[in-house]
mmCIF file of C-alpha atoms in Angstrom:
data_model
loop_
_atom_site.group_PDB
_atom_site.id
_atom_site.type_symbol
_atom_site.label_atom_id
_atom_site.label_comp_id
_atom_site.label_asym_id
_atom_site.label_seq_id
_atom_site.Cartn_x
_atom_site.Cartn_y
_atom_site.Cartn_z
ATOM 1 C CA MET B 40 89.013 120.620 127.293
ATOM 2 C CA SER B 41 87.133 121.603 130.435
ATOM 3 C CA GLU B 42 88.839 122.222 133.771
ATOM 4 C CA ALA B 43 86.966 119.229 135.163
ATOM 5 C CA GLU B 44 88.480 116.992 132.483
ATOM 6 C CA LYS B 45 91.964 118.409 133.077
ATOM 7 C CA SER B 46 91.619 117.644 136.762
ATOM 8 C CA LEU B 47 90.986 113.987 136.041
ATOM 9 C CA GLY B 48 94.675 113.356 135.854
ATOM 10 C CA ARG B 49 96.874 111.468 133.487
ATOM 11 C CA PRO B 50 96.403 111.733 129.708
ATOM 12 C CA MET B 51 96.479 108.255 128.184
ATOM 13 C CA GLY B 52 97.184 107.821 124.489
ATOM 14 C CA SER B 53 100.178 108.214 122.191
ATOM 15 C CA ALA B 54 98.466 110.668 119.816
ATOM 16 C CA ARG B 55 97.586 114.076 121.228
ATOM 17 C CA HIS B 56 94.081 114.054 119.743
ATOM 18 C CA ASN B 57 93.319 110.475 120.707
ATOM 19 C CA GLN B 58 93.689 110.497 124.471
ATOM 20 C CA TRP B 59 91.626 109.650 127.494
ATOM 21 C CA ARG B 60 92.045 111.490 130.807
ATOM 22 C CA VAL B 61 92.411 108.919 133.555
ATOM 23 C CA GLY B 62 91.968 109.431 137.277
ATOM 24 C CA LYS B 63 91.321 107.196 140.273
ATOM 25 C CA ALA B 64 87.581 107.843 140.377
ATOM 26 C CA SER B 65 86.674 108.527 136.756
ATOM 27 C CA VAL B 66 87.847 108.460 133.163
ATOM 28 C CA SER B 67 87.030 110.915 130.373
ATOM 29 C CA LEU B 68 86.651 109.336 126.927
ATOM 30 C CA VAL B 69 86.147 112.755 125.321
ATOM 31 C CA ARG B 70 88.951 113.346 122.823
ATOM 32 C CA PRO B 71 90.432 116.830 122.405
ATOM 33 C CA PRO B 72 89.116 118.502 119.234
ATOM 34 C CA ILE B 73 91.329 118.868 116.166
ATOM 35 C CA GLU B 74 91.406 122.465 114.941
ATOM 36 C CA PRO B 75 91.159 122.455 111.111
ATOM 37 C CA LYS B 76 94.047 123.774 109.018
ATOM 38 C CA ARG B 77 92.452 124.472 105.655
ATOM 39 C CA LEU B 78 94.555 124.422 102.490
ATOM 40 C CA SER B 79 93.161 125.243 99.054
ATOM 41 C CA ILE B 80 95.014 123.197 96.432
ATOM 42 C CA ALA B 81 94.731 123.142 92.664
ATOM 43 C CA ALA B 82 94.166 119.561 91.524
ATOM 44 C CA GLN B 83 92.450 117.304 89.008
ATOM 45 C CA PRO B 84 89.705 116.342 88.346
ATOM 46 C CA GLN B 85 88.644 119.081 90.785
ATOM 47 C CA ASN B 86 90.418 121.598 92.980
ATOM 48 C CA LEU B 87 90.614 120.643 96.644
ATOM 49 C CA LEU B 88 90.142 122.106 100.084
ATOM 50 C CA ILE B 89 91.974 119.786 102.486
ATOM 51 C CA ASP B 90 92.528 119.789 106.226
ATOM 52 C CA ALA B 91 96.268 119.679 106.906
ATOM 53 C CA ALA B 92 95.497 118.808 110.533
ATOM 54 C CA ARG B 93 94.026 115.512 109.315
ATOM 55 C CA SER B 94 96.514 114.808 106.518
ATOM 56 C CA ALA B 95 99.715 112.770 106.195
ATOM 57 C CA PHE B 96 102.465 112.686 103.560
ATOM 58 C CA ILE B 97 103.152 109.061 102.577
ATOM 59 C CA VAL B 98 106.582 108.609 100.936
ATOM 60 C CA VAL B 99 106.843 105.164 99.377
ATOM 61 C CA ASP B 100 110.047 103.210 98.648
ATOM 62 C CA MET B 101 112.496 106.070 98.103
ATOM 63 C CA GLN B 102 115.254 103.543 98.832
ATOM 64 C CA ASN B 103 118.704 102.780 97.478
ATOM 65 C CA ASP B 104 117.636 99.529 95.832
ATOM 66 C CA PHE B 105 115.176 101.470 93.666
ATOM 67 C CA CYS B 106 116.795 104.871 93.322
ATOM 68 C CA ALA B 107 120.588 104.552 93.592
ATOM 69 C CA LYS B 108 123.435 103.272 91.478
ATOM 70 C CA GLY B 109 124.576 99.947 92.900
ATOM 71 C CA GLY B 110 121.076 99.052 94.053
ATOM 72 C CA TYR B 111 118.780 96.247 92.954
ATOM 73 C CA LEU B 112 117.220 97.950 89.923
ATOM 74 C CA ASP B 113 120.595 99.182 88.719
ATOM 75 C CA TYR B 114 121.964 95.645 89.103
ATOM 76 C CA ARG B 115 119.066 94.393 86.984
ATOM 77 C CA GLY B 116 120.020 96.836 84.223
ATOM 78 C CA VAL B 117 117.192 99.292 84.851
ATOM 79 C CA ASP B 118 117.825 103.027 84.382
ATOM 80 C CA VAL B 119 117.072 104.446 87.840
ATOM 81 C CA THR B 120 117.006 108.071 86.665
ATOM 82 C CA PRO B 121 113.172 108.246 86.644
ATOM 83 C CA ASP B 122 113.087 107.040 90.257
ATOM 84 C CA GLN B 123 115.532 109.794 91.234
ATOM 85 C CA LYS B 124 113.386 112.620 89.840
ATOM 86 C CA PRO B 125 111.055 112.814 92.867
ATOM 87 C CA ILE B 126 113.969 113.367 95.286
ATOM 88 C CA GLY B 127 114.099 117.143 94.808
ATOM 89 C CA PRO B 128 110.348 117.813 94.991
ATOM 90 C CA ILE B 129 109.943 115.563 98.045
ATOM 91 C CA ALA B 130 112.928 117.181 99.777
ATOM 92 C CA ARG B 131 111.417 120.628 99.244
ATOM 93 C CA LEU B 132 107.833 119.749 100.165
ATOM 94 C CA ALA B 133 108.398 117.592 103.256
ATOM 95 C CA PRO B 134 109.776 120.398 105.492
ATOM 96 C CA GLU B 135 106.870 122.686 104.619
ATOM 97 C CA LEU B 136 104.322 120.008 105.458
ATOM 98 C CA ARG B 137 106.251 119.097 108.591
ATOM 99 C CA SER B 138 106.108 122.740 109.736
ATOM 100 C CA LEU B 139 102.300 122.504 109.609
ATOM 101 C CA GLY B 140 102.349 119.410 111.795
ATOM 102 C CA VAL B 141 101.577 117.057 108.897
ATOM 103 C CA PRO B 142 103.072 113.627 109.705
ATOM 104 C CA ILE B 143 105.702 112.424 107.216
ATOM 105 C CA VAL B 144 105.514 108.644 106.844
ATOM 106 C CA TRP B 145 108.459 106.824 105.236
ATOM 107 C CA LEU B 146 106.940 103.601 103.955
ATOM 108 C CA ASN B 147 109.738 101.259 102.907
ATOM 109 C CA TRP B 148 110.409 97.697 101.829
ATOM 110 C CA GLY B 149 112.198 95.530 104.386
ATOM 111 C CA VAL B 150 112.104 91.742 104.208
ATOM 112 C CA ARG B 151 113.425 89.353 106.857
ATOM 113 C CA THR B 152 116.822 87.789 106.328
ATOM 114 C CA ASP B 153 115.170 84.355 106.438
ATOM 115 C CA LEU B 154 112.471 85.508 103.959
ATOM 116 C CA LEU B 155 109.713 84.002 106.084
ATOM 117 C CA ASN B 156 107.554 87.041 105.279
ATOM 118 C CA ALA B 157 108.007 86.587 101.504
ATOM 119 C CA SER B 158 105.866 84.191 99.463
ATOM 120 C CA PRO B 159 107.088 82.334 96.334
ATOM 121 C CA SER B 160 105.012 84.663 94.137
ATOM 122 C CA LEU B 161 106.749 87.680 95.672
ATOM 123 C CA LEU B 162 110.192 86.107 95.225
ATOM 124 C CA HIS B 163 109.351 85.260 91.617
ATOM 125 C CA ALA B 164 108.395 88.862 90.896
ATOM 126 C CA HIS B 165 111.906 89.955 91.875
ATOM 127 C CA CYS B 166 113.673 87.094 90.068
ATOM 128 C CA PRO B 167 111.304 86.086 87.250
ATOM 129 C CA ASP B 168 113.595 83.707 85.357
ATOM 130 C CA GLY B 169 115.293 82.218 88.418
ATOM 131 C CA THR B 170 118.710 83.617 87.529
ATOM 132 C CA GLY B 171 120.694 86.275 89.331
ATOM 133 C CA ALA B 172 120.105 87.716 92.780
ATOM 134 C CA GLY B 173 116.554 88.271 93.986
ATOM 135 C CA LEU B 174 114.740 89.567 97.019
ATOM 136 C CA GLY B 175 116.724 89.006 100.215
ATOM 137 C CA GLU B 176 119.785 87.760 98.355
ATOM 138 C CA SER B 177 122.985 89.718 97.815
ATOM 139 C CA ILE B 178 123.989 91.494 94.650
ATOM 140 C CA PRO B 179 127.285 89.960 93.487
ATOM 141 C CA GLY B 180 129.976 91.977 95.224
ATOM 142 C CA GLY B 181 127.295 94.131 96.818
ATOM 143 C CA LYS B 182 124.615 94.322 99.476
ATOM 144 C CA PRO B 183 121.477 92.306 100.329
ATOM 145 C CA ILE B 184 118.399 93.277 98.343
ATOM 146 C CA LEU B 185 115.691 95.080 100.358
ATOM 147 C CA VAL B 186 116.553 93.339 103.626
ATOM 148 C CA GLU B 187 115.383 95.412 106.572
ATOM 149 C CA GLY B 188 118.305 97.419 107.971
ATOM 150 C CA SER B 189 120.479 96.947 104.873
ATOM 151 C CA TRP B 190 121.973 99.640 102.626
ATOM 152 C CA GLY B 191 119.547 98.699 99.858
ATOM 153 C CA ALA B 192 116.544 99.281 102.118
ATOM 154 C CA ALA B 193 117.887 102.632 103.391
ATOM 155 C CA ILE B 194 116.400 105.931 102.221
ATOM 156 C CA VAL B 195 118.254 107.345 99.219
ATOM 157 C CA ASP B 196 120.700 110.243 99.565
ATOM 158 C CA GLY B 197 119.029 113.615 99.168
ATOM 159 C CA LEU B 198 116.132 112.776 101.460
ATOM 160 C CA VAL B 199 116.668 113.301 105.184
ATOM 161 C CA PRO B 200 113.994 112.046 107.588
ATOM 162 C CA ASP B 201 113.363 114.086 110.706
ATOM 163 C CA ASP B 202 113.226 112.629 114.203
ATOM 164 C CA ARG B 203 109.516 113.492 114.250
ATOM 165 C CA ASP B 204 108.818 111.411 111.150
ATOM 166 C CA ILE B 205 107.248 107.961 111.180
ATOM 167 C CA ARG B 206 108.814 104.867 109.610
ATOM 168 C CA VAL B 207 106.759 101.867 108.536
ATOM 169 C CA THR B 208 108.272 98.714 107.050
ATOM 170 C CA LYS B 209 106.355 96.742 104.437
ATOM 171 C CA TYR B 210 107.024 93.555 102.519
ATOM 172 C CA ARG B 211 104.263 93.681 99.940
ATOM 173 C CA TYR B 212 103.510 96.195 97.211
ATOM 174 C CA SER B 213 100.772 97.724 99.344
ATOM 175 C CA GLY B 214 101.917 99.386 102.529
ATOM 176 C CA PHE B 215 98.614 98.505 104.210
ATOM 177 C CA TRP B 216 98.961 94.735 103.867
ATOM 178 C CA ASP B 217 99.958 93.171 107.216
ATOM 179 C CA THR B 218 101.568 96.363 108.544
ATOM 180 C CA GLU B 219 100.779 98.876 111.295
ATOM 181 C CA LEU B 220 100.188 101.743 108.827
ATOM 182 C CA ASP B 221 96.395 101.837 109.140
ATOM 183 C CA SER B 222 96.525 101.698 112.949
ATOM 184 C CA ILE B 223 99.038 104.561 113.070
ATOM 185 C CA LEU B 224 97.045 106.797 110.732
ATOM 186 C CA ARG B 225 93.764 106.185 112.550
ATOM 187 C CA ASN B 226 95.423 106.847 115.907
ATOM 188 C CA LEU B 227 96.646 110.182 114.529
ATOM 189 C CA GLY B 228 93.173 111.083 113.275
ATOM 190 C CA VAL B 229 94.361 111.220 109.662
ATOM 191 C CA THR B 230 91.781 111.077 106.864
ATOM 192 C CA THR B 231 93.646 112.526 103.852
ATOM 193 C CA LEU B 232 96.796 110.985 102.374
ATOM 194 C CA LEU B 233 99.239 112.769 100.059
ATOM 195 C CA PHE B 234 101.211 110.149 98.114
ATOM 196 C CA ALA B 235 104.816 110.358 96.925
ATOM 197 C CA GLY B 236 107.526 107.860 95.995
ATOM 198 C CA VAL B 237 108.232 105.014 93.573
ATOM 199 C CA ASN B 238 107.207 103.168 91.592
ATOM 200 C CA ALA B 239 104.059 105.144 90.902
ATOM 201 C CA ASP B 240 102.322 102.341 89.031
ATOM 202 C CA GLN B 241 103.351 99.608 91.442
ATOM 203 C CA CYS B 242 103.856 100.135 95.188
ATOM 204 C CA VAL B 243 102.523 103.694 95.274
ATOM 205 C CA MET B 244 99.411 102.732 93.342
ATOM 206 C CA SER B 245 98.853 99.531 95.342
ATOM 207 C CA THR B 246 99.047 101.485 98.588
ATOM 208 C CA LEU B 247 96.832 104.280 97.276
ATOM 209 C CA GLN B 248 94.191 101.805 96.119
ATOM 210 C CA ASP B 249 94.103 100.063 99.486
ATOM 211 C CA ALA B 250 93.917 103.458 101.202
ATOM 212 C CA MET B 251 90.861 104.369 99.162
ATOM 213 C CA PHE B 252 89.255 100.996 99.923
ATOM 214 C CA LEU B 253 89.839 101.693 103.627
ATOM 215 C CA GLY B 254 88.070 105.058 103.371
ATOM 216 C CA TYR B 255 90.989 107.503 103.169
ATOM 217 C CA ASP B 256 90.980 110.537 100.871
ATOM 218 C CA CYS B 257 93.770 109.937 98.327
ATOM 219 C CA VAL B 258 95.858 112.579 96.559
ATOM 220 C CA MET B 259 98.808 111.673 94.318
ATOM 221 C CA VAL B 260 101.471 114.389 94.129
ATOM 222 C CA GLU B 261 102.561 114.003 90.518
ATOM 223 C CA ASP B 262 106.064 115.501 90.591
ATOM 224 C CA CYS B 263 106.787 113.603 93.828
ATOM 225 C CA VAL B 264 106.243 110.191 92.207
ATOM 226 C CA GLY B 265 108.232 108.367 89.548
ATOM 227 C CA THR B 266 108.480 105.044 87.788
ATOM 228 C CA THR B 267 110.974 103.112 85.712
ATOM 229 C CA SER B 268 108.072 101.585 83.781
ATOM 230 C CA PRO B 269 107.199 102.742 80.247
ATOM 231 C CA ASP B 270 105.491 106.132 79.919
ATOM 232 C CA TYR B 271 102.112 104.570 79.219
ATOM 233 C CA CYS B 272 102.157 103.011 82.698
ATOM 234 C CA MET B 273 102.457 106.437 84.291
ATOM 235 C CA LEU B 274 99.722 107.819 82.064
ATOM 236 C CA ALA B 275 97.424 104.943 83.007
ATOM 237 C CA THR B 276 98.200 105.441 86.701
ATOM 238 C CA LEU B 277 97.334 109.137 86.630
ATOM 239 C CA TYR B 278 94.222 108.419 84.571
ATOM 240 C CA ASN B 279 92.960 105.801 87.004
ATOM 241 C CA VAL B 280 93.706 107.854 90.108
ATOM 242 C CA LYS B 281 91.644 110.733 88.702
ATOM 243 C CA LEU B 282 88.899 108.456 87.412
ATOM 244 C CA LEU B 283 88.444 106.067 90.329
ATOM 245 C CA TYR B 284 90.635 106.582 93.367
ATOM 246 C CA GLY B 285 91.088 110.252 94.166
ATOM 247 C CA PHE B 286 92.921 113.307 92.929
ATOM 248 C CA VAL B 287 96.201 114.408 91.355
ATOM 249 C CA THR B 288 98.094 117.572 92.273
ATOM 250 C CA ASP B 289 101.750 118.678 92.396
ATOM 251 C CA SER B 290 104.113 120.035 95.013
ATOM 252 C CA ALA B 291 103.927 123.595 93.665
ATOM 253 C CA ALA B 292 100.146 123.621 94.155
ATOM 254 C CA ILE B 293 100.514 122.372 97.723
ATOM 255 C CA ARG B 294 103.194 124.943 98.526
ATOM 256 C CA GLN B 295 101.010 127.667 97.016
ATOM 257 C CA GLY B 296 98.162 126.520 99.254
ATOM 258 C CA ILE B 297 100.444 126.613 102.304
ATOM 259 C CA GLN B 298 101.643 130.117 101.455
ATOM 260 C CA ALA B 299 98.103 131.363 100.869
ATOM 261 C CA ALA B 300 96.942 129.918 104.197
ATOM 262 C CA ALA B 301 99.897 131.531 105.981
ATOM 263 C CA GLY B 302 99.056 134.877 104.390
ATOM 264 C CA GLU B 303 95.425 134.647 105.463
ATOM 265 C CA ALA B 304 96.494 133.760 109.006
ATOM 266 C CA ALA B 305 98.692 136.857 109.027
ATOM 267 C CA GLY B 306 95.755 139.006 107.947
ATOM 268 C CA GLU B 307 96.830 139.448 104.326
ATOM 269 C CA PRO B 308 94.153 139.574 101.610
ATOM 270 C CA ALA B 309 93.300 136.145 100.205
ATOM 271 C CA ALA B 310 95.017 135.477 96.898
ATOM 272 C CA GLY B 311 92.086 133.525 95.495
ATOM 273 C CA ASN B 312 94.053 130.295 95.279
ATOM 274 C CA GLU B 313 90.966 128.066 95.408
ATOM 275 C CA GLY B 314 89.808 127.514 91.870
ATOM 276 C CA ALA B 315 92.239 130.113 90.486
ATOM 277 C CA ARG B 316 94.557 127.543 88.981
ATOM 278 C CA THR B 317 93.826 124.116 87.607
ATOM 279 C CA HIS B 318 96.631 121.592 87.987
ATOM 280 C CA GLY B 319 97.638 119.895 84.811
#
């Protein structure tokens, strides 16, 4: 930014790289540049070079109702163990991404208590035969199901959001439908999304598909997603992401890319991470 622009006065804009400079006599619409932070990551179907300065980590539905004993899925007789598997990888990866300035977005279900943001088709999906407790209702002897602010909608133990993180509430499978997610990401200058969470073949995939349709680069982090669906659903999800919607990597590949970038910044010889290892 030039001295003339700095002298204009007040910066106006919530995101550092999407600000005007506003003074009494003139306004600068020139945004500050975003310095690239290049990370080489092993992935499929091709290895990737991403810009961490324009990336975000989207963590979908890691909530008690999906991942914890006593939650909605457990009440419905579903084994929640597969939805708990991503907890460790997400917990290890999020701080490293956060240290690079990558926004961590917790994208979670949260319906209204009056269910005015839930259609009959959505209610039916959570109570298909009309018996038992469904979306917005209370588990017998327990808590409301996925109601915003409830225990069921809270992030599962083992994952600790930071004050710098971003929370977005959704009430559809896709986190882009009728939410502020797209506006937030565009305001931050984000173009690449790293996807984590549950269920991989449902809400994660719906959100990833919409992201691709909106022009974002989409990367699914395989060990940071899970599903209680049959194995073939996960296989189909990974197949379709690689075929049509983006790329698949894992948290180890991302951490390796972060470490390699840190070494290069410190003047250490490059380890040849790009293309040296194929995720799979």
